mmCIF file of C-alpha atoms in Angstrom:
data_model
loop_
_atom_site.group_PDB
_atom_site.id
_atom_site.type_symbol
_atom_site.label_atom_id
_atom_site.label_comp_id
_atom_site.label_asym_id
_atom_site.label_seq_id
_atom_site.Cartn_x
_atom_site.Cartn_y
_atom_site.Cartn_z
ATOM 1 C CA UNK A 8 88.254 62.305 108.131
ATOM 2 C CA UNK A 9 85.066 61.735 106.015
ATOM 3 C CA UNK A 10 82.533 62.533 108.751
ATOM 4 C CA UNK A 11 82.022 66.143 107.924
ATOM 5 C CA UNK A 12 82.093 65.755 104.218
ATOM 6 C CA UNK A 13 79.395 63.039 104.228
ATOM 7 C CA UNK A 14 77.383 65.267 106.542
ATOM 8 C CA UNK A 15 77.707 68.185 104.193
ATOM 9 C CA UNK A 16 76.664 65.973 101.304
ATOM 10 C CA UNK A 17 73.682 64.594 103.199
ATOM 11 C CA UNK A 18 72.596 68.195 104.021
ATOM 12 C CA UNK A 19 72.693 69.395 100.365
ATOM 13 C CA UNK A 20 71.167 66.133 99.149
ATOM 14 C CA UNK A 21 67.897 67.152 100.759
ATOM 15 C CA UNK A 22 67.938 70.390 98.780
ATOM 16 C CA UNK A 23 68.851 68.415 95.541
ATOM 17 C CA UNK A 24 65.755 66.359 96.197
ATOM 18 C CA UNK A 25 63.546 69.457 96.375
ATOM 19 C CA UNK A 26 63.412 70.123 100.185
ATOM 20 C CA UNK A 27 63.224 73.902 100.685
ATOM 21 C CA UNK A 28 62.206 73.855 104.323
ATOM 22 C CA UNK A 29 65.590 74.626 106.087
ATOM 23 C CA UNK A 30 64.632 72.815 109.286
ATOM 24 C CA UNK A 31 64.432 69.538 107.379
ATOM 25 C CA UNK A 32 68.065 69.707 105.930
ATOM 26 C CA UNK A 33 69.926 67.460 108.052
ATOM 27 C CA UNK A 34 73.138 65.278 108.043
ATOM 28 C CA UNK A 35 74.883 62.839 110.112
ATOM 29 C CA UNK A 36 76.276 65.479 112.527
ATOM 30 C CA UNK A 37 72.971 67.250 113.007
ATOM 31 C CA UNK A 38 70.798 69.983 111.311
ATOM 32 C CA UNK A 39 72.089 72.250 108.672
ATOM 33 C CA UNK A 40 73.381 75.444 110.431
ATOM 34 C CA UNK A 41 74.993 77.437 107.686
ATOM 35 C CA UNK A 42 73.476 79.947 105.320
ATOM 36 C CA UNK A 43 72.243 79.361 101.873
ATOM 37 C CA UNK A 44 75.589 80.197 100.023
ATOM 38 C CA UNK A 45 77.008 77.015 101.620
ATOM 39 C CA UNK A 46 74.141 74.937 100.217
ATOM 40 C CA UNK A 47 74.686 76.232 96.605
ATOM 41 C CA UNK A 48 78.557 75.785 96.679
ATOM 42 C CA UNK A 49 78.509 72.230 98.196
ATOM 43 C CA UNK A 50 75.657 71.384 96.031
ATOM 44 C CA UNK A 51 78.003 71.941 93.120
ATOM 45 C CA UNK A 52 80.637 69.865 94.792
ATOM 46 C CA UNK A 53 77.939 67.251 95.444
ATOM 47 C CA UNK A 54 77.309 66.774 91.674
ATOM 48 C CA UNK A 55 81.002 67.160 90.665
ATOM 49 C CA UNK A 56 82.064 64.366 92.893
ATOM 50 C CA UNK A 57 79.311 61.847 91.784
ATOM 51 C CA UNK A 58 76.897 62.719 94.638
ATOM 52 C CA UNK A 59 79.694 63.129 97.173
ATOM 53 C CA UNK A 60 81.055 59.597 96.647
ATOM 54 C CA UNK A 61 84.352 60.580 94.807
ATOM 55 C CA UNK A 62 86.185 61.917 97.883
ATOM 56 C CA UNK A 63 89.568 61.805 96.129
ATOM 57 C CA UNK A 64 88.301 64.199 93.531
ATOM 58 C CA UNK A 65 86.992 66.376 96.319
ATOM 59 C CA UNK A 66 90.391 66.510 97.831
ATOM 60 C CA UNK A 67 91.954 67.422 94.560
ATOM 61 C CA UNK A 68 89.472 70.317 94.265
ATOM 62 C CA UNK A 69 90.312 71.494 97.884
ATOM 63 C CA UNK A 70 93.951 71.284 97.098
ATOM 64 C CA UNK A 71 93.395 73.655 94.249
ATOM 65 C CA UNK A 72 91.387 75.924 96.686
ATOM 66 C CA UNK A 73 94.405 75.773 99.034
ATOM 67 C CA UNK A 74 96.755 77.029 96.344
ATOM 68 C CA UNK A 75 94.237 79.782 95.385
ATOM 69 C CA UNK A 76 93.893 80.785 98.932
ATOM 70 C CA UNK A 77 97.692 81.067 99.297
ATOM 71 C CA UNK A 78 97.968 83.098 96.144
ATOM 72 C CA UNK A 79 95.351 85.536 97.343
ATOM 73 C CA UNK A 80 97.020 85.819 100.799
ATOM 74 C CA UNK A 81 100.451 86.371 99.206
ATOM 75 C CA UNK A 82 98.999 89.015 97.014
ATOM 76 C CA UNK A 83 97.695 90.880 100.155
ATOM 77 C CA UNK A 84 101.118 90.557 101.837
ATOM 78 C CA UNK A 85 102.969 91.891 98.832
ATOM 79 C CA UNK A 86 100.774 94.987 98.787
ATOM 80 C CA UNK A 87 101.411 95.582 102.590
ATOM 81 C CA UNK A 88 105.142 94.906 102.349
ATOM 82 C CA UNK A 89 105.385 94.286 106.131
ATOM 83 C CA UNK A 90 106.185 90.565 106.559
ATOM 84 C CA UNK A 91 109.886 89.276 105.828
ATOM 85 C CA UNK A 92 110.039 86.721 102.894
ATOM 86 C CA UNK A 93 111.149 83.775 105.173
ATOM 87 C CA UNK A 94 107.836 83.903 107.084
ATOM 88 C CA UNK A 95 105.997 82.600 104.042
ATOM 89 C CA UNK A 96 107.766 79.291 104.363
ATOM 90 C CA UNK A 97 105.982 78.823 107.690
ATOM 91 C CA UNK A 98 102.659 79.842 106.186
ATOM 92 C CA UNK A 99 102.967 77.297 103.380
ATOM 93 C CA UNK A 100 104.743 74.345 105.018
ATOM 94 C CA UNK A 101 104.699 74.447 108.705
ATOM 95 C CA UNK A 102 101.033 73.826 109.662
ATOM 96 C CA UNK A 103 99.840 70.252 109.625
ATOM 97 C CA UNK A 104 96.516 71.379 111.064
ATOM 98 C CA UNK A 105 95.841 73.832 108.117
ATOM 99 C CA UNK A 106 96.601 71.188 105.609
ATOM 100 C CA UNK A 107 94.262 68.815 107.360
ATOM 101 C CA UNK A 108 91.498 71.436 107.492
ATOM 102 C CA UNK A 109 91.765 72.042 103.710
ATOM 103 C CA UNK A 110 92.609 68.637 102.179
ATOM 104 C CA UNK A 111 91.699 65.882 104.627
ATOM 105 C CA UNK A 112 88.577 67.186 106.366
ATOM 106 C CA UNK A 113 87.136 69.380 103.456
ATOM 107 C CA UNK A 114 85.499 71.833 105.702
ATOM 108 C CA UNK A 115 83.545 74.784 104.622
ATOM 109 C CA UNK A 116 85.725 77.201 106.633
ATOM 110 C CA UNK A 117 88.483 77.333 103.975
ATOM 111 C CA UNK A 118 85.803 78.079 101.207
ATOM 112 C CA UNK A 119 84.572 81.077 103.242
ATOM 113 C CA UNK A 120 88.053 82.384 103.992
ATOM 114 C CA UNK A 121 89.173 82.107 100.313
ATOM 115 C CA UNK A 122 86.245 84.253 99.156
ATOM 116 C CA UNK A 123 86.981 86.647 102.024
ATOM 117 C CA UNK A 124 90.669 87.066 100.867
ATOM 118 C CA UNK A 125 89.435 87.728 97.329
ATOM 119 C CA UNK A 126 87.147 90.413 98.759
ATOM 120 C CA UNK A 127 90.111 92.037 100.555
ATOM 121 C CA UNK A 128 92.112 92.044 97.289
ATOM 122 C CA UNK A 129 89.254 93.886 95.750
ATOM 123 C CA UNK A 130 89.165 96.366 98.581
ATOM 124 C CA UNK A 131 92.856 97.014 98.124
ATOM 125 C CA UNK A 132 92.175 97.737 94.513
ATOM 126 C CA UNK A 133 89.473 100.307 95.405
ATOM 127 C CA UNK A 134 86.674 98.092 94.002
ATOM 128 C CA UNK A 135 84.476 98.507 97.092
ATOM 129 C CA UNK A 136 81.120 97.427 95.607
ATOM 130 C CA UNK A 137 82.484 94.141 94.231
ATOM 131 C CA UNK A 138 84.418 93.654 97.490
ATOM 132 C CA UNK A 139 81.229 94.032 99.546
ATOM 133 C CA UNK A 140 79.475 91.584 97.125
ATOM 134 C CA UNK A 141 82.141 88.987 97.786
ATOM 135 C CA UNK A 142 82.292 89.692 101.493
ATOM 136 C CA UNK A 143 78.599 88.980 101.780
ATOM 137 C CA UNK A 144 78.970 85.813 99.639
ATOM 138 C CA UNK A 145 81.670 84.642 102.134
ATOM 139 C CA UNK A 146 79.242 85.267 105.053
ATOM 140 C CA UNK A 147 76.661 83.136 103.284
ATOM 141 C CA UNK A 148 79.110 80.198 103.450
ATOM 142 C CA UNK A 149 79.969 80.659 107.131
ATOM 143 C CA UNK A 150 79.108 83.319 109.660
ATOM 144 C CA UNK A 151 82.619 83.724 111.076
ATOM 145 C CA UNK A 152 83.362 86.169 108.352
ATOM 146 C CA UNK A 153 81.176 88.589 110.285
ATOM 147 C CA UNK A 154 84.111 89.008 112.694
ATOM 148 C CA UNK A 155 85.594 91.184 109.845
ATOM 149 C CA UNK A 156 82.377 93.178 109.742
ATOM 150 C CA UNK A 157 83.183 95.921 112.368
ATOM 151 C CA UNK A 158 86.429 96.601 110.582
ATOM 152 C CA UNK A 159 84.675 96.788 107.206
ATOM 153 C CA UNK A 160 81.986 99.140 108.564
ATOM 154 C CA UNK A 161 84.692 101.417 109.933
ATOM 155 C CA UNK A 162 86.532 101.454 106.583
ATOM 156 C CA UNK A 163 83.273 102.140 104.692
ATOM 157 C CA UNK A 164 82.510 105.143 106.989
ATOM 158 C CA UNK A 165 86.036 106.391 106.800
ATOM 159 C CA UNK A 166 85.968 106.163 102.995
ATOM 160 C CA UNK A 167 82.401 107.205 102.079
ATOM 161 C CA UNK A 168 80.689 108.641 105.136
ATOM 162 C CA UNK A 169 77.325 107.464 106.362
ATOM 163 C CA UNK A 170 75.322 108.249 103.376
ATOM 164 C CA UNK A 171 77.966 106.915 101.054
ATOM 165 C CA UNK A 172 78.376 103.566 102.778
ATOM 166 C CA UNK A 173 74.530 102.745 102.802
ATOM 167 C CA UNK A 174 74.609 101.472 99.160
ATOM 168 C CA UNK A 175 77.597 99.216 99.964
ATOM 169 C CA UNK A 176 75.683 97.756 103.014
ATOM 170 C CA UNK A 177 72.667 97.293 100.739
ATOM 171 C CA UNK A 178 74.784 95.201 98.383
ATOM 172 C CA UNK A 179 75.666 93.008 101.330
ATOM 173 C CA UNK A 180 72.019 92.630 102.434
ATOM 174 C CA UNK A 181 70.636 92.209 98.981
ATOM 175 C CA UNK A 182 72.750 89.310 98.249
ATOM 176 C CA UNK A 183 71.767 87.532 101.476
ATOM 177 C CA UNK A 184 68.126 87.909 100.549
ATOM 178 C CA UNK A 185 68.630 86.661 96.940
ATOM 179 C CA UNK A 186 70.604 83.624 98.081
ATOM 180 C CA UNK A 187 68.110 82.764 100.899
ATOM 181 C CA UNK A 188 64.986 83.507 98.915
ATOM 182 C CA UNK A 189 63.969 79.940 98.007
ATOM 183 C CA UNK A 190 64.097 79.061 101.698
ATOM 184 C CA UNK A 191 62.651 82.398 102.948
ATOM 185 C CA UNK A 192 59.547 81.877 100.795
ATOM 186 C CA UNK A 193 58.835 78.395 102.348
ATOM 187 C CA UNK A 194 59.938 78.822 106.073
ATOM 188 C CA UNK A 195 61.425 82.243 106.716
ATOM 189 C CA UNK A 196 61.598 81.735 110.428
ATOM 190 C CA UNK A 197 63.248 78.301 110.065
ATOM 191 C CA UNK A 198 65.851 79.610 107.707
ATOM 192 C CA UNK A 199 66.835 82.674 109.863
ATOM 193 C CA UNK A 200 66.995 80.716 113.066
ATOM 194 C CA UNK A 201 68.978 77.823 111.614
ATOM 195 C CA UNK A 202 71.451 79.647 109.347
ATOM 196 C CA UNK A 203 72.000 82.727 111.619
ATOM 197 C CA UNK A 204 71.817 81.099 115.071
ATOM 198 C CA UNK A 205 74.027 83.328 117.238
ATOM 199 C CA UNK A 206 73.012 81.620 120.351
ATOM 200 C CA UNK A 207 74.055 78.182 119.433
ATOM 201 C CA UNK A 208 75.734 76.063 122.156
ATOM 202 C CA UNK A 209 79.016 74.457 121.621
ATOM 203 C CA UNK A 210 80.162 71.101 123.054
ATOM 204 C CA UNK A 211 82.858 71.280 125.615
ATOM 205 C CA UNK A 212 84.705 68.300 124.382
ATOM 206 C CA UNK A 213 85.750 70.053 121.098
ATOM 207 C CA UNK A 214 86.805 73.405 122.568
ATOM 208 C CA UNK A 215 90.454 74.456 121.955
ATOM 209 C CA UNK A 216 90.533 77.686 123.986
ATOM 210 C CA UNK A 217 88.539 77.154 127.087
ATOM 211 C CA UNK A 218 89.632 73.723 128.228
ATOM 212 C CA UNK A 219 90.985 75.137 131.486
ATOM 213 C CA UNK A 220 87.469 76.202 132.668
ATOM 214 C CA UNK A 221 85.030 73.910 134.257
ATOM 215 C CA UNK A 222 82.255 72.753 131.881
ATOM 216 C CA UNK A 223 79.523 74.432 133.916
ATOM 217 C CA UNK A 224 81.318 77.845 133.406
ATOM 218 C CA UNK A 225 81.875 77.137 129.776
ATOM 219 C CA UNK A 226 78.194 76.630 129.188
ATOM 220 C CA UNK A 227 76.971 79.464 131.466
ATOM 221 C CA UNK A 228 75.169 82.298 129.605
ATOM 222 C CA UNK A 229 76.746 84.825 131.966
ATOM 223 C CA UNK A 230 80.170 83.778 130.741
ATOM 224 C CA UNK A 231 78.981 84.279 127.078
ATOM 225 C CA UNK A 232 77.732 87.791 127.916
ATOM 226 C CA UNK A 233 81.187 88.739 129.478
ATOM 227 C CA UNK A 234 82.902 87.551 126.348
ATOM 228 C CA UNK A 235 80.560 89.670 124.193
ATOM 229 C CA UNK A 236 81.069 92.652 126.340
ATOM 230 C CA UNK A 237 84.865 92.134 126.204
ATOM 231 C CA UNK A 238 84.687 91.912 122.334
ATOM 232 C CA UNK A 239 82.712 95.171 122.011
ATOM 233 C CA UNK A 240 85.027 96.925 124.418
ATOM 234 C CA UNK A 241 88.084 95.795 122.390
ATOM 235 C CA UNK A 242 86.427 96.878 119.223
ATOM 236 C CA UNK A 243 85.549 100.219 120.636
ATOM 237 C CA UNK A 244 89.057 100.877 121.996
ATOM 238 C CA UNK A 245 90.762 99.894 118.667
ATOM 239 C CA UNK A 246 88.249 102.016 116.792
ATOM 240 C CA UNK A 247 88.830 105.105 118.917
ATOM 241 C CA UNK A 248 92.659 104.767 119.474
ATOM 242 C CA UNK A 249 94.146 102.659 116.691
ATOM 243 C CA UNK A 250 91.972 102.768 113.649
ATOM 244 C CA UNK A 251 90.818 106.405 113.907
ATOM 245 C CA UNK A 252 93.807 108.743 113.261
ATOM 246 C CA UNK A 253 92.183 111.927 112.536
ATOM 247 C CA UNK A 254 92.143 115.000 114.882
ATOM 248 C CA UNK A 255 88.438 115.129 114.694
ATOM 249 C CA UNK A 256 86.008 113.190 116.776
ATOM 250 C CA UNK A 257 85.247 109.782 115.568
ATOM 251 C CA UNK A 258 81.663 110.952 114.870
ATOM 252 C CA UNK A 259 83.164 112.928 112.050
ATOM 253 C CA UNK A 260 83.129 109.620 110.085
ATOM 254 C CA UNK A 261 79.441 109.962 109.643
ATOM 255 C CA UNK A 262 80.063 113.135 107.488
ATOM 256 C CA UNK A 263 80.820 113.194 103.912
ATOM 257 C CA UNK A 264 84.667 112.932 103.534
ATOM 258 C CA UNK A 265 84.746 116.248 101.600
ATOM 259 C CA UNK A 266 83.025 118.064 104.545
ATOM 260 C CA UNK A 267 85.471 116.925 107.187
ATOM 261 C CA UNK A 268 87.738 119.537 108.683
ATOM 262 C CA UNK A 269 90.782 117.347 108.895
ATOM 263 C CA UNK A 270 91.634 114.762 106.350
ATOM 264 C CA UNK A 271 92.057 111.313 107.837
ATOM 265 C CA UNK A 272 95.493 109.842 107.376
ATOM 266 C CA UNK A 273 95.472 106.953 104.906
ATOM 267 C CA UNK A 274 94.236 103.702 106.760
ATOM 268 C CA UNK A 275 95.821 100.318 106.406
ATOM 269 C CA UNK A 276 92.836 98.399 105.076
ATOM 270 C CA UNK A 277 94.533 95.063 106.014
ATOM 271 C CA UNK A 278 95.312 96.155 109.591
ATOM 272 C CA UNK A 279 91.738 97.236 110.334
ATOM 273 C CA UNK A 280 90.146 94.046 109.003
ATOM 274 C CA UNK A 281 92.735 91.596 110.435
ATOM 275 C CA UNK A 282 92.704 93.185 113.871
ATOM 276 C CA UNK A 283 88.917 93.212 113.743
ATOM 277 C CA UNK A 284 88.739 89.513 113.189
ATOM 278 C CA UNK A 285 91.545 88.741 115.710
ATOM 279 C CA UNK A 286 89.488 90.567 118.504
ATOM 280 C CA UNK A 287 86.714 88.349 117.627
ATOM 281 C CA UNK A 288 88.805 85.139 117.709
ATOM 282 C CA UNK A 289 90.114 86.149 121.125
ATOM 283 C CA UNK A 290 86.776 86.606 122.466
ATOM 284 C CA UNK A 291 85.168 83.605 120.832
ATOM 285 C CA UNK A 292 82.832 81.498 123.007
ATOM 286 C CA UNK A 293 84.671 78.364 121.639
ATOM 287 C CA UNK A 294 87.220 77.592 119.020
ATOM 288 C CA UNK A 295 87.054 74.214 117.271
ATOM 289 C CA UNK A 296 90.019 72.780 115.426
ATOM 290 C CA UNK A 297 88.771 73.815 111.985
ATOM 291 C CA UNK A 298 88.418 77.357 113.227
ATOM 292 C CA UNK A 299 92.209 77.732 113.067
ATOM 293 C CA UNK A 300 91.926 78.726 109.393
ATOM 294 C CA UNK A 301 89.866 81.753 110.580
ATOM 295 C CA UNK A 302 93.004 83.660 111.460
ATOM 296 C CA UNK A 303 96.046 81.471 110.642
ATOM 297 C CA UNK A 304 96.982 83.369 107.463
ATOM 298 C CA UNK A 305 96.506 86.698 109.259
ATOM 299 C CA UNK A 306 98.942 86.080 112.055
ATOM 300 C CA UNK A 307 102.105 86.908 110.223
ATOM 301 C CA UNK A 308 100.778 90.361 109.381
ATOM 302 C CA UNK A 309 99.464 90.942 112.824
ATOM 303 C CA UNK A 310 102.950 90.019 114.295
ATOM 304 C CA UNK A 311 104.961 92.050 111.725
ATOM 305 C CA UNK A 312 102.830 95.093 111.112
ATOM 306 C CA UNK A 313 104.380 96.832 113.982
ATOM 307 C CA UNK A 314 108.071 98.098 113.969
ATOM 308 C CA UNK A 315 110.414 95.118 114.433
ATOM 309 C CA UNK A 316 113.987 95.069 115.408
ATOM 310 C CA UNK A 317 116.237 92.276 114.390
ATOM 311 C CA UNK A 318 116.297 90.786 117.769
ATOM 312 C CA UNK A 319 112.524 90.583 117.895
ATOM 313 C CA UNK A 320 112.100 88.295 114.755
ATOM 314 C CA UNK A 321 112.943 85.078 116.660
ATOM 315 C CA UNK A 322 110.427 85.700 119.464
ATOM 316 C CA UNK A 323 107.655 86.301 116.835
ATOM 317 C CA UNK A 324 108.535 83.106 114.997
ATOM 318 C CA UNK A 325 108.573 81.263 118.381
ATOM 319 C CA UNK A 326 105.055 82.731 119.063
ATOM 320 C CA UNK A 327 103.838 81.340 115.786
ATOM 321 C CA UNK A 328 105.209 77.968 116.678
ATOM 322 C CA UNK A 329 103.558 77.853 120.165
ATOM 323 C CA UNK A 330 100.170 78.854 118.610
ATOM 324 C CA UNK A 331 100.732 75.982 116.015
ATOM 325 C CA UNK A 332 101.534 73.547 118.789
ATOM 326 C CA UNK A 333 98.336 74.548 120.793
ATOM 327 C CA UNK A 334 96.247 73.825 117.714
ATOM 328 C CA UNK A 335 97.889 70.481 117.112
ATOM 329 C CA UNK A 336 97.343 69.247 120.640
ATOM 330 C CA UNK A 337 94.357 66.843 120.526
ATOM 331 C CA UNK A 338 92.414 66.661 122.657
ATOM 332 C CA UNK A 339 93.034 70.147 124.026
ATOM 333 C CA UNK A 340 94.579 70.386 127.572
ATOM 334 C CA UNK A 341 94.612 73.017 130.344
ATOM 335 C CA UNK A 342 98.082 73.809 129.367
ATOM 336 C CA UNK A 343 97.419 74.134 125.583
ATOM 337 C CA UNK A 344 94.360 76.271 126.058
ATOM 338 C CA UNK A 345 96.035 78.587 128.612
ATOM 339 C CA UNK A 346 99.080 78.863 126.305
ATOM 340 C CA UNK A 347 96.866 79.724 123.418
ATOM 341 C CA UNK A 348 95.279 82.677 125.542
ATOM 342 C CA UNK A 349 98.730 83.862 126.631
ATOM 343 C CA UNK A 350 99.889 83.939 122.891
ATOM 344 C CA UNK A 351 96.755 85.777 121.815
ATOM 345 C CA UNK A 352 97.227 88.270 124.762
ATOM 346 C CA UNK A 353 100.855 88.885 123.600
ATOM 347 C CA UNK A 354 99.669 89.525 120.068
ATOM 348 C CA UNK A 355 97.041 92.009 121.235
ATOM 349 C CA UNK A 356 99.631 93.858 123.423
ATOM 350 C CA UNK A 357 101.962 94.144 120.584
ATOM 351 C CA UNK A 358 99.186 95.566 118.301
ATOM 352 C CA UNK A 359 98.040 97.964 120.966
ATOM 353 C CA UNK A 360 101.419 99.433 121.851
ATOM 354 C CA UNK A 361 103.154 98.891 118.494
ATOM 355 C CA UNK A 362 100.591 100.885 116.627
ATOM 356 C CA UNK A 363 100.107 103.727 119.103
ATOM 357 C CA UNK A 364 100.035 107.148 117.381
ATOM 358 C CA UNK A 365 103.281 109.100 117.740
ATOM 359 C CA UNK A 366 103.328 111.812 120.468
ATOM 360 C CA UNK A 367 102.615 115.237 119.346
ATOM 361 C CA UNK A 368 105.857 117.250 118.929
ATOM 362 C CA UNK A 369 105.840 120.471 120.838
ATOM 363 C CA UNK A 370 108.059 123.068 119.214
ATOM 364 C CA UNK A 371 109.559 125.594 121.557
ATOM 365 C CA UNK A 372 108.147 129.144 121.128
ATOM 366 C CA UNK A 373 110.638 131.356 119.166
ATOM 367 C CA UNK A 374 112.924 133.395 121.437
ATOM 368 C CA UNK A 375 112.274 137.199 121.514
ATOM 369 C CA UNK A 376 116.012 137.827 121.808
ATOM 370 C CA UNK A 377 117.574 138.456 118.463
ATOM 371 C CA UNK A 378 120.225 135.825 117.425
ATOM 372 C CA UNK A 379 123.715 136.637 117.902
ATOM 373 C CA UNK A 380 125.499 137.765 114.844
ATOM 374 C CA UNK A 381 129.055 136.504 114.241
ATOM 375 C CA UNK A 382 131.872 138.846 113.540
ATOM 376 C CA UNK A 383 132.189 137.322 110.054
ATOM 377 C CA UNK A 384 128.562 138.212 109.227
ATOM 378 C CA UNK A 385 129.112 141.704 110.412
#
């Protein structure tokens, strides 16, 4: 359980010793592949834990992070008022894998997700500038946060229009430049290619979701392109038919909100962001065990955000259980990876059909014949 923590400490130790060339920052598991925010946060943990040697203290700190993460998630769920209270028990107590990711393995994924949930809380409070700042900070810890990016862009366009959302996007970009500046000044190409490497190859032995494929297919670039196209198609369909509810064309989002002919119905911020991330997870080139935290805390909302009858509660709880079982199967098997895809497909189908806009009501034209007058009225 100490492998990744020691690798993180070795990576930030080089920075602590004055190394600013990103290509020279390495650990026991290979080169540093995370943006600069990761370096600063784990450098603080490096000094707080006696140069990474006090692992017990690090686990206590991550236990505190776990409780903070739950608090932020519960606050989001209380605002949405969609999920029945008993589901929170499963979120807190029923996932051995999540407990392991936070407190045993000390991965950077929980750090990024906690900052992301704080940003979503700020979006719900209409603090969009601060939310964008923290969203960018989460991206600087780990790039998986970019899966929420298409949803956030849609919300910014819907809320502010094209010109209005540019300052918010500049906040995101500026923070990335400021955090990466020490490394950009020394070796800009090395920093950008290492910390934002979108073409990185994953090892087949760690995949959770594609175990049923032959390894040569898993590593094939054509397969990666197909997944990317599927991801873009899913985002396009959801943006056109599930996120966009106005009677105007989706291009109307580029206008200033005051100039639009039809006011857009209020959007559920959580639905757009969570579904955007879930589409990315479904089309991911590979899911490793620590990636479970990318969407674990969003699953209850995705399952219960649609109208639910009393008889449908148990199948949804069962679906959560099967997903948990798939993530706890080590090493992954053909059965576990196929089951995971089936579960993801069921969630997607429910999101698509359960959030379909209601059909337009066609009122019958008024009859030209005068209404009959009762004798009493006469």
